[in-house]
Coordinates of C-alpha atoms in Angstrom, one line a residue:
Chain A
M1 CA 13.8 30.0 -2.8
Y2 CA 13.8 33.6 -2.0
R3 CA 9.5 32.6 -1.6
V4 CA 10.2 30.2 1.2
N5 CA 12.5 32.6 2.6
K6 CA 10.0 35.7 3.3
Y7 CA 7.7 32.8 4.8
S8 CA 10.6 31.8 7.2
V9 CA 11.0 34.9 8.2
L10 CA 7.7 35.7 8.2
L11 CA 7.3 32.4 10.7
A12 CA 10.3 33.5 13.2
L13 CA 7.8 37.2 13.2
F14 CA 5.0 35.6 14.9
L15 CA 7.1 33.3 17.6
G16 CA 8.9 35.7 18.1
F17 CA 5.8 38.0 19.0
T18 CA 4.0 34.9 20.5
S19 CA 6.7 34.0 22.7
S20 CA 7.1 37.4 23.9
L21 CA 3.4 37.4 24.6
S22 CA 3.2 34.0 26.2
A23 CA 5.0 35.6 29.4
S24 CA 1.9 34.7 32.0
T25 CA -0.4 32.5 29.8
D26 CA -1.8 31.1 32.9
A27 CA -3.5 34.9 35.0
P28 CA -6.9 35.6 34.6
Q29 CA -8.7 36.7 31.2
G30 CA -9.4 40.6 32.4
D31 CA -5.7 40.4 33.4
K32 CA -4.9 39.7 30.6
K33 CA -6.3 41.9 28.2
A34 CA -5.0 45.2 30.6
E35 CA -2.0 43.0 30.1
I36 CA -1.7 43.2 26.3
K37 CA -2.4 46.5 25.9
A38 CA 0.2 47.3 28.3
Y39 CA 2.4 45.4 26.3
I40 CA 1.1 47.0 22.8
A41 CA 1.8 50.5 24.0
H42 CA 5.1 49.7 25.8
H43 CA 5.8 48.2 22.1
L44 CA 5.1 50.9 20.7
L45 CA 7.0 53.3 22.6
D46 CA 10.8 53.7 22.8
S47 CA 12.9 51.8 25.7
Y48 CA 16.2 51.9 27.2
D49 CA 17.1 48.6 27.0
F50 CA 17.3 46.3 24.0
S51 CA 15.0 43.1 25.4
L52 CA 14.1 40.0 23.4
T53 CA 11.5 38.6 25.5
S54 CA 10.6 38.0 29.1
Y55 CA 8.9 35.6 31.4
T56 CA 8.2 35.0 35.2
D57 CA 9.2 32.4 37.0
D58 CA 7.9 29.8 39.2
Q59 CA 8.3 32.2 41.8
G60 CA 6.7 35.0 40.4
Q61 CA 10.0 37.2 39.5
H62 CA 10.2 38.8 36.1
H63 CA 13.0 37.8 33.9
Y64 CA 13.9 39.5 30.6
I65 CA 16.5 38.6 28.3
G66 CA 18.2 41.1 26.0
F67 CA 20.7 43.9 27.0
P68 CA 21.5 47.0 28.4
L69 CA 22.0 50.2 26.6
P70 CA 23.9 53.1 27.8
V71 CA 21.7 56.3 29.2
I72 CA 23.5 59.2 28.7
L73 CA 21.9 62.3 30.5
W74 CA 23.1 66.2 30.3
D75 CA 22.2 67.2 34.1
D76 CA 25.1 69.3 35.6
G77 CA 27.7 67.7 33.6
L78 CA 27.5 64.7 31.1
K79 CA 26.3 61.2 33.0
I80 CA 26.6 58.2 31.1
F81 CA 25.4 55.0 32.8
S82 CA 24.2 51.7 31.7
S83 CA 20.3 51.6 32.2
S84 CA 20.6 47.9 33.5
K85 CA 21.0 50.1 36.7
F86 CA 17.1 50.8 36.4
H87 CA 16.3 47.3 36.3
H88 CA 13.6 48.1 33.6
G89 CA 12.3 50.4 35.4
E90 CA 11.9 48.5 38.4
S91 CA 14.4 50.6 40.3
V92 CA 15.8 54.0 40.6
A93 CA 19.4 54.5 39.6
E94 CA 21.7 56.2 41.6
V95 CA 24.7 58.5 39.3
G96 CA 27.6 60.5 41.0
G97 CA 24.9 61.3 44.4
N98 CA 21.7 62.1 41.9
Y99 CA 18.7 59.5 41.7
Y100 CA 17.0 58.9 38.1
A101 CA 13.8 57.2 37.7
I102 CA 11.6 56.0 34.8
D103 CA 8.1 56.7 34.7
H104 CA 5.6 56.5 31.5
N105 CA 9.6 55.8 29.6
K106 CA 11.3 58.6 30.5
I107 CA 13.8 59.5 32.6
Y108 CA 13.4 61.8 36.2
K109 CA 15.5 63.2 38.3
T110 CA 13.6 61.8 41.9
D111 CA 15.0 61.6 45.4
A112 CA 16.9 58.0 46.8
E113 CA 13.4 56.4 47.1
G114 CA 12.4 57.8 43.3
T115 CA 9.2 59.6 44.5
I116 CA 8.2 60.8 41.3
K117 CA 5.2 64.0 42.0
Y118 CA 2.5 64.4 40.0
D119 CA 0.7 67.5 39.0
D120 CA -3.8 67.4 38.8
Q121 CA -3.7 66.6 34.9
N122 CA -1.1 63.2 36.1
H123 CA 1.4 64.6 34.8
A124 CA 5.3 64.0 36.4
T125 CA 6.5 67.3 37.7
N126 CA 9.8 66.6 39.1
I127 CA 12.7 67.9 36.5
K128 CA 13.2 66.3 33.6
P129 CA 17.2 65.6 32.5
L130 CA 18.1 66.3 28.8
D131 CA 18.1 62.8 27.4
F132 CA 20.5 61.5 24.8
S133 CA 20.2 58.3 25.4
L134 CA 21.5 55.5 23.0
T135 CA 17.9 53.6 23.3
K136 CA 16.4 50.6 21.5
S137 CA 15.7 53.2 19.0
V138 CA 18.9 55.1 18.6
F139 CA 20.4 51.3 18.5
M140 CA 18.5 50.3 15.9
I141 CA 19.2 53.3 13.7
L142 CA 22.8 53.1 14.0
V143 CA 22.9 49.2 13.3
T144 CA 20.3 50.2 9.9
C145 CA 23.0 52.8 9.1
T146 CA 25.9 50.5 9.4
L147 CA 24.4 48.2 7.8
M148 CA 23.0 50.1 4.6
F149 CA 26.9 51.6 4.1
F150 CA 28.5 48.0 3.7
L151 CA 25.7 47.3 1.8
F152 CA 25.5 49.8 -1.0
R153 CA 29.5 51.1 -0.4
G154 CA 29.9 46.7 -1.7
L155 CA 27.6 47.5 -4.3
A156 CA 29.3 50.6 -5.5
R157 CA 32.5 48.3 -4.7
S158 CA 31.5 45.3 -7.1
Y159 CA 31.1 47.5 -10.2
G160 CA 34.3 48.1 -10.2
S161 CA 36.0 44.7 -9.7
N162 CA 33.2 43.4 -11.6
K163 CA 33.7 45.5 -15.0
G164 CA 30.6 47.3 -14.0
I165 CA 28.0 44.7 -13.0
A166 CA 26.6 44.2 -10.1
Q167 CA 27.3 41.3 -7.6
G168 CA 25.6 39.2 -4.8
A169 CA 22.8 41.4 -3.2
G170 CA 23.6 44.3 -5.4
R171 CA 21.6 42.4 -7.6
F172 CA 18.5 42.8 -6.0
F173 CA 19.2 46.1 -5.1
E174 CA 20.5 48.0 -8.3
P175 CA 17.1 47.4 -9.5
I176 CA 16.2 49.3 -7.2
V177 CA 18.5 52.4 -7.2
L178 CA 17.3 52.2 -11.1
Y179 CA 13.7 52.1 -10.4
I180 CA 14.3 55.2 -7.8
R181 CA 16.2 57.1 -10.3
D182 CA 13.8 56.4 -13.2
E183 CA 10.5 56.3 -12.0
I184 CA 10.3 58.9 -9.0
A185 CA 13.2 61.4 -9.3
I186 CA 13.3 62.7 -13.3
P187 CA 9.7 62.2 -13.6
N188 CA 8.9 64.6 -10.8
I189 CA 12.1 66.2 -10.3
G190 CA 13.5 66.4 -14.0
E191 CA 16.5 65.5 -16.3
K192 CA 18.1 68.8 -15.6
H193 CA 18.0 68.6 -11.8
Y194 CA 18.0 65.3 -10.7
R195 CA 21.3 64.8 -9.5
R196 CA 21.5 66.9 -7.1
Y197 CA 19.1 65.1 -5.2
M198 CA 19.4 61.4 -5.8
S199 CA 21.8 60.8 -2.5
Y200 CA 18.9 61.9 -0.6
L201 CA 15.8 60.3 -2.1
L202 CA 18.6 57.1 -2.4
T203 CA 19.2 57.1 1.1
I204 CA 15.7 58.1 2.5
F205 CA 14.1 55.3 1.0
F206 CA 16.1 52.9 1.7
F207 CA 16.3 54.1 5.4
I208 CA 13.1 53.7 5.7
W209 CA 12.2 50.9 3.8
F210 CA 15.3 48.7 6.1
L211 CA 13.9 50.2 9.9
N212 CA 10.3 49.5 8.6
I213 CA 11.2 45.7 7.8
F214 CA 12.9 45.7 11.1
G215 CA 9.9 46.4 12.5
L216 CA 8.6 43.7 11.2
T217 CA 10.6 41.7 12.9
P218 CA 10.5 39.8 16.4
F219 CA 12.1 41.9 18.5
G220 CA 9.7 44.7 17.4
V221 CA 11.3 48.0 16.8
N222 CA 8.7 50.6 16.4
V223 CA 11.6 53.2 15.3
T224 CA 9.6 54.5 11.9
G225 CA 6.3 54.4 14.2
N226 CA 8.0 57.3 16.3
I227 CA 7.2 60.8 15.7
A228 CA 10.7 62.0 16.8
I229 CA 12.1 60.1 14.0
T230 CA 9.4 61.0 11.1
F231 CA 9.9 64.7 12.6
S232 CA 13.8 64.7 12.0
L233 CA 13.1 63.3 8.5
A234 CA 10.4 65.0 7.2
L235 CA 12.6 68.4 8.5
L236 CA 14.9 67.4 6.3
T237 CA 13.1 67.2 3.3
F238 CA 11.3 70.4 4.2
L239 CA 15.1 72.0 4.5
I240 CA 15.9 70.7 1.2
T241 CA 13.3 72.1 -0.6
N242 CA 13.4 75.5 0.7
F243 CA 16.9 75.6 0.6
T244 CA 16.9 74.7 -2.9
G245 CA 13.8 76.3 -4.2
N246 CA 15.0 78.9 -7.0
K247 CA 12.7 82.6 -7.8
N248 CA 10.0 80.9 -10.0
Y249 CA 9.1 78.7 -6.7
W250 CA 8.9 81.9 -4.2
K251 CA 7.6 83.6 -6.5
H252 CA 4.2 80.7 -7.3
I253 CA 4.1 81.4 -3.5
F254 CA 4.0 85.1 -2.8
W255 CA 2.8 86.0 -5.5
M256 CA 1.0 83.4 -7.7
P257 CA 1.3 83.8 -11.8
G258 CA -1.4 84.1 -13.9
V259 CA -4.4 85.2 -11.2
P260 CA -6.1 88.5 -10.2
V261 CA -4.5 90.5 -7.9
P262 CA -6.6 90.3 -5.1
M263 CA -6.4 86.2 -5.7
K264 CA -2.8 86.5 -5.2
I265 CA -3.4 88.2 -2.3
I266 CA -6.1 85.5 -0.9
L267 CA -3.5 82.4 -2.2
A268 CA -0.2 83.9 -0.2
P269 CA -1.1 83.0 2.4
I270 CA -2.5 79.7 1.6
E271 CA 0.5 79.0 -0.6
L272 CA 2.5 79.7 2.9
L273 CA 0.9 77.3 4.9
G274 CA 1.6 75.0 2.1
V275 CA 4.7 75.1 2.7
F276 CA 4.4 73.7 6.2
I277 CA 1.7 71.4 5.9
K278 CA 3.5 69.8 3.0
P279 CA 6.0 68.4 5.1
F280 CA 3.7 67.6 8.3
S281 CA 1.4 65.3 6.2
L282 CA 4.8 63.2 5.1
L283 CA 5.4 63.3 9.0
I284 CA 2.1 62.0 9.7
R285 CA 1.7 60.0 7.2
L286 CA 4.0 57.8 8.0
Y287 CA 3.8 57.7 11.8
A288 CA 0.4 57.2 12.0
N289 CA 0.9 54.1 9.2
M290 CA 3.4 52.6 10.7
Q291 CA 2.0 53.1 14.2
A292 CA -1.0 51.5 13.7
G293 CA 0.5 48.4 11.9
H294 CA 2.1 47.4 14.4
I295 CA -0.7 48.4 16.7
V296 CA -3.3 46.1 14.6
L297 CA -1.2 43.7 14.1
M298 CA -0.3 43.0 17.6
S299 CA -3.8 43.1 19.2
L300 CA -4.5 40.1 16.1
I301 CA -1.6 37.8 18.0
G302 CA -3.1 39.4 21.2
L303 CA -6.4 37.6 20.3
M304 CA -5.2 34.7 20.0
F305 CA -4.3 34.5 24.0
I306 CA -7.7 35.5 25.1
F307 CA -9.3 33.4 22.5
K308 CA -8.0 30.7 24.3
S309 CA -9.7 28.2 21.9
W310 CA -8.7 26.3 18.5
L311 CA -11.2 28.0 16.8
G312 CA -10.9 31.7 17.8
S313 CA -6.9 31.5 18.2
T314 CA -6.7 30.0 14.7
L315 CA -8.9 33.2 13.4
S316 CA -6.6 35.4 14.5
F317 CA -4.1 33.9 13.6
G318 CA -4.7 33.7 10.2
L319 CA -6.0 37.2 10.5
A320 CA -2.7 38.2 11.5
F321 CA -0.9 36.5 9.2
A322 CA -2.2 38.4 6.8
I323 CA -2.5 41.5 7.8
S324 CA 1.9 40.6 8.5
L325 CA 1.7 40.5 4.7
I326 CA 0.2 43.9 4.1
E327 CA 2.4 45.2 6.5
V328 CA 5.9 43.9 4.4
L329 CA 3.7 46.0 1.4
V330 CA 2.9 48.8 4.1
A331 CA 7.1 48.5 4.5
L332 CA 7.8 48.7 0.9
L333 CA 4.6 51.2 0.3
Q334 CA 5.3 53.8 3.0
A335 CA 9.3 54.3 1.8
Y336 CA 8.2 54.8 -1.7
I337 CA 5.4 57.5 -0.8
F338 CA 7.8 59.6 1.0
T339 CA 10.7 59.2 -1.0
M340 CA 7.6 60.0 -4.2
L341 CA 6.5 62.9 -2.1
S342 CA 10.2 64.4 -1.5
A343 CA 10.4 64.2 -4.8
L344 CA 7.6 65.7 -6.0
Y345 CA 8.3 68.5 -3.5
F346 CA 11.7 68.6 -4.9
G347 CA 10.7 69.5 -7.6
F348 CA 8.2 72.3 -7.1
A349 CA 11.1 73.6 -6.2
V350 CA 13.6 73.6 -8.8
E351 CA 10.3 73.9 -11.8
E352 CA 11.8 76.4 -14.4
H353 CA 9.9 79.0 -15.1
H354 CA 7.5 78.5 -18.3
D355 CA 5.0 80.7 -20.0
E356 CA 1.7 78.6 -19.5
A357 CA -0.7 80.1 -17.1
H358 CA -2.1 77.6 -14.4
Chain B
M1 CA -1.9 66.7 19.5
E2 CA -0.3 66.6 23.2
K3 CA 0.3 62.4 23.5
L4 CA 2.2 63.1 20.2
L5 CA 4.5 65.7 21.7
E6 CA 4.3 64.0 25.2
E7 CA 5.6 61.0 23.1
F8 CA 8.5 63.5 21.1
S9 CA 11.9 62.7 22.1
L10 CA 14.4 65.1 21.7
G11 CA 17.2 62.5 22.1
L12 CA 16.0 60.6 19.6
F13 CA 15.5 63.4 17.5
V14 CA 19.0 64.4 17.9
W15 CA 20.7 61.2 17.1
Q16 CA 18.5 60.2 14.4
S17 CA 19.3 63.8 12.3
L18 CA 22.9 63.3 13.5
A19 CA 22.8 59.8 12.7
F20 CA 21.0 60.2 9.3
V21 CA 22.8 63.1 7.9
I22 CA 26.2 61.4 8.7
L23 CA 24.9 58.7 6.9
L24 CA 24.0 61.0 3.9
F25 CA 27.2 62.5 3.4
L26 CA 28.8 58.5 3.6
L27 CA 27.2 56.9 1.3
K28 CA 26.7 60.1 -1.0
K29 CA 30.8 59.6 -1.4
Y30 CA 31.3 55.9 -1.0
A31 CA 28.2 54.4 -2.5
W32 CA 25.4 57.0 -4.5
K33 CA 28.3 58.5 -6.1
P34 CA 30.4 55.3 -7.6
I35 CA 26.6 53.7 -8.2
L36 CA 25.4 56.2 -10.7
D37 CA 28.2 56.9 -11.9
A38 CA 29.3 53.5 -12.4
V39 CA 25.4 52.5 -14.1
N40 CA 25.8 55.5 -15.8
E41 CA 29.1 54.7 -18.0
R42 CA 27.6 51.3 -18.7
E43 CA 24.6 52.7 -19.9
Q44 CA 26.8 54.9 -21.9
G45 CA 29.2 51.7 -22.4
I46 CA 25.1 50.0 -23.7
R47 CA 24.6 52.9 -25.8
S48 CA 27.5 52.9 -27.9
A49 CA 28.1 49.7 -28.5
L50 CA 24.3 49.6 -29.8
E51 CA 25.3 52.8 -31.7
S52 CA 28.5 50.7 -32.7
A53 CA 26.9 47.6 -33.9
E54 CA 24.4 49.8 -36.0
K55 CA 26.8 51.5 -38.0
A56 CA 28.6 47.8 -38.4
K57 CA 25.6 46.6 -39.6
R58 CA 25.3 49.3 -41.9
D59 CA 28.8 49.1 -43.3
L60 CA 28.4 45.4 -44.1
E61 CA 25.4 46.1 -45.9
N62 CA 27.2 49.4 -47.4
L63 CA 30.2 46.6 -48.7
Q64 CA 27.5 43.9 -50.1
S65 CA 25.8 46.4 -52.1
D66 CA 29.3 47.7 -53.2
N67 CA 30.0 44.2 -53.9
E68 CA 27.2 43.3 -55.6
K69 CA 27.2 46.9 -57.8
L70 CA 30.9 45.1 -58.2
L71 CA 29.9 42.2 -59.8
K72 CA 26.8 43.5 -61.6
E73 CA 29.7 45.7 -63.4
A74 CA 32.2 43.0 -63.7
H75 CA 29.3 40.8 -65.6
I76 CA 28.5 43.8 -67.9
E77 CA 32.2 44.3 -68.9
R78 CA 32.5 40.2 -68.9
D79 CA 29.5 40.7 -71.4
A80 CA 30.9 43.4 -73.2
M81 CA 33.8 41.8 -73.6
L82 CA 32.9 39.0 -74.9
K83 CA 30.5 40.3 -77.3
E84 CA 33.7 42.6 -78.3
A85 CA 35.5 39.0 -79.0
R86 CA 33.3 37.7 -80.9
D87 CA 32.5 40.8 -82.7
M88 CA 36.3 41.2 -83.4
K89 CA 36.6 37.2 -84.8
N90 CA 33.6 37.6 -87.2
K91 CA 35.3 40.9 -88.6
M92 CA 37.9 38.9 -89.0
I93 CA 36.7 36.1 -90.1
E94 CA 35.4 38.3 -93.0
E95 CA 37.8 40.3 -93.4
A96 CA 39.9 37.3 -94.3
K97 CA 37.1 35.9 -96.2
E98 CA 37.4 38.8 -98.5
E99 CA 41.1 39.2 -98.7
A100 CA 41.0 35.8 -99.4
R101 CA 38.5 36.4 -102.1
T102 CA 40.0 39.5 -103.8
E103 CA 43.5 37.0 -103.3
A104 CA 41.8 34.6 -105.4
S105 CA 40.1 36.8 -108.2
K106 CA 43.7 38.8 -108.6
L107 CA 45.6 35.7 -108.9
M108 CA 42.9 34.8 -111.6
Q109 CA 43.2 38.1 -113.8
Q110 CA 46.7 37.2 -113.5
A111 CA 47.3 34.1 -114.8
Q112 CA 44.5 34.7 -117.3
Q113 CA 46.6 37.7 -118.5
A114 CA 49.8 35.3 -118.3
I115 CA 47.3 32.6 -120.3
I116 CA 47.0 35.6 -123.0
T117 CA 49.9 36.4 -122.9
E118 CA 51.5 32.8 -123.2
K119 CA 49.2 32.2 -126.0
Q120 CA 50.3 35.9 -127.8
T121 CA 53.6 34.6 -127.5
A122 CA 52.8 31.6 -128.9
I123 CA 51.1 32.4 -131.6
A124 CA 53.7 34.6 -132.8
D125 CA 56.6 32.2 -132.2
L126 CA 53.8 30.0 -134.0
K127 CA 53.5 32.7 -136.8
S128 CA 57.4 32.8 -137.2
Q129 CA 57.8 29.7 -137.0
V130 CA 55.3 29.1 -139.9
A131 CA 57.1 31.9 -141.5
L132 CA 60.4 30.6 -141.3
L133 CA 58.9 27.1 -142.2
S134 CA 57.3 29.0 -145.3
I135 CA 60.7 30.3 -145.9
D136 CA 62.3 27.1 -146.1
I137 CA 60.1 25.6 -147.6
A138 CA 59.6 27.7 -150.4
Q139 CA 62.8 28.0 -151.0
K140 CA 63.3 24.2 -151.3
V141 CA 60.0 24.5 -154.0
L142 CA 62.7 27.5 -155.2
Q143 CA 65.3 25.5 -155.9
A144 CA 64.0 22.9 -157.0
E145 CA 61.6 24.9 -159.2
L146 CA 64.9 26.5 -161.2
S147 CA 67.3 24.5 -161.4
N148 CA 67.2 24.5 -164.9
D149 CA 67.4 28.0 -167.2
N150 CA 64.6 26.7 -168.9
K151 CA 62.1 27.0 -165.9
Q152 CA 64.3 30.1 -164.7
E153 CA 63.5 32.2 -167.9
L154 CA 59.9 31.0 -167.7
Y155 CA 59.3 31.7 -164.1
V156 CA 60.8 35.3 -164.7
E157 CA 58.9 35.6 -167.8
S158 CA 55.8 34.8 -165.3
L159 CA 56.6 37.3 -163.3
L160 CA 57.5 40.3 -165.3
K161 CA 53.8 39.4 -167.1
D162 CA 52.5 40.3 -163.9
A163 CA 54.5 43.3 -162.8
K164 CA 53.2 45.7 -165.3
I165 CA 54.7 48.8 -165.1
N166 CA 52.4 51.0 -164.1

């Protein structure tokens, strides 16, 4: 039953992608490649509205199916308006006498015509207002947060109402919670300190996992493949590691025990650099994995429309199917790795002093 | 790197951090703590249940061995009692036999004694009877013998003859 459900989800995924790509199948071959490339690049970026699909009608008019999201700007006062004013980046939005336009997925302040000036490196030189818009990614984050809150509160409540035995979806998630406790937190952090970090580890694992999985749906929200998101997550791990670090942890960084003094001096800057490299590797790993997964998967799907022959398209379909299966695994694996490494760093931070030299 | 920096969106970063930290605290309060507590409690419950089951098993085993010991003791006691009873019976029979034997011999002795006494009495009686009878007969003979004076004198003479003065 579960298996069938999984495949039907995957199938829906393909139908979703393919339907949004089949926007203009009668365009010339060269245009098609460029279009697919642009589509992938566009998909990987955040967006100001939640579009499910788009199509071109007989008059060559582009139609979008989806819903707009609120744009929140700080530009001499708070400006809140619907992203529908931009008409998917095609027009200039006028708010309280100011004009804004979207260029390369960023909002710039412009004149009434929406002119955007570029410098010699092709960077827009217009003023960029502080942008706190509820973008597609933010929307998905909020959806995920809400989902997680109700899901796990439900699990917590089911214990009370069912004499300590999980009910419903909790039966699926409880072993995962226990796995994180018994296989990730306790072995890496130790029996004594692991409790302090459990909430963070559980939250980050499910948060990344759910967002990764949502990234595989036809809505194609590439949230965990966004550098701002992974930076925020890695920053939290960094802060928690260093704020909970004990004396032993700092001693290992600045004055490594068990090595001669010259080595201590050489090791100190390396170790200090390591403090920053560790979370940085978390940031890049998650970002690059999710980004690459999306690019590969979408390129393979795009190939189906370029080949346009039953053999080539079938082959790329098979390949895309295999890759998306792998992506389901990668979604879980990346969440696991992020959690595992965070736990490992926390373990370093609270490691008790022991006499055995390193 | 430049592309990454360009891609970096401050707004998204702020929203993400805010949403995540709020989620973290909400989940900590309403989900993770109760879940982990419940799971811990359940594990403790299972552990103590297993322990008490083990203890009950041990108790039962102890009880069984106690029972066996008791049974064995009872058997030994019964055997001892039976043996004692048997011994007592044998002893009683023996004693009774002994007593009967002594009683019988005593009775025999008494009877013999009595017989001897009776015999002696009878003999004595017989003797006296015979003496009386002899005297009677002698008297009668003498009376008949000495019915005339002649004979009397003759007899006295004979007697006197016998009776010599020493």
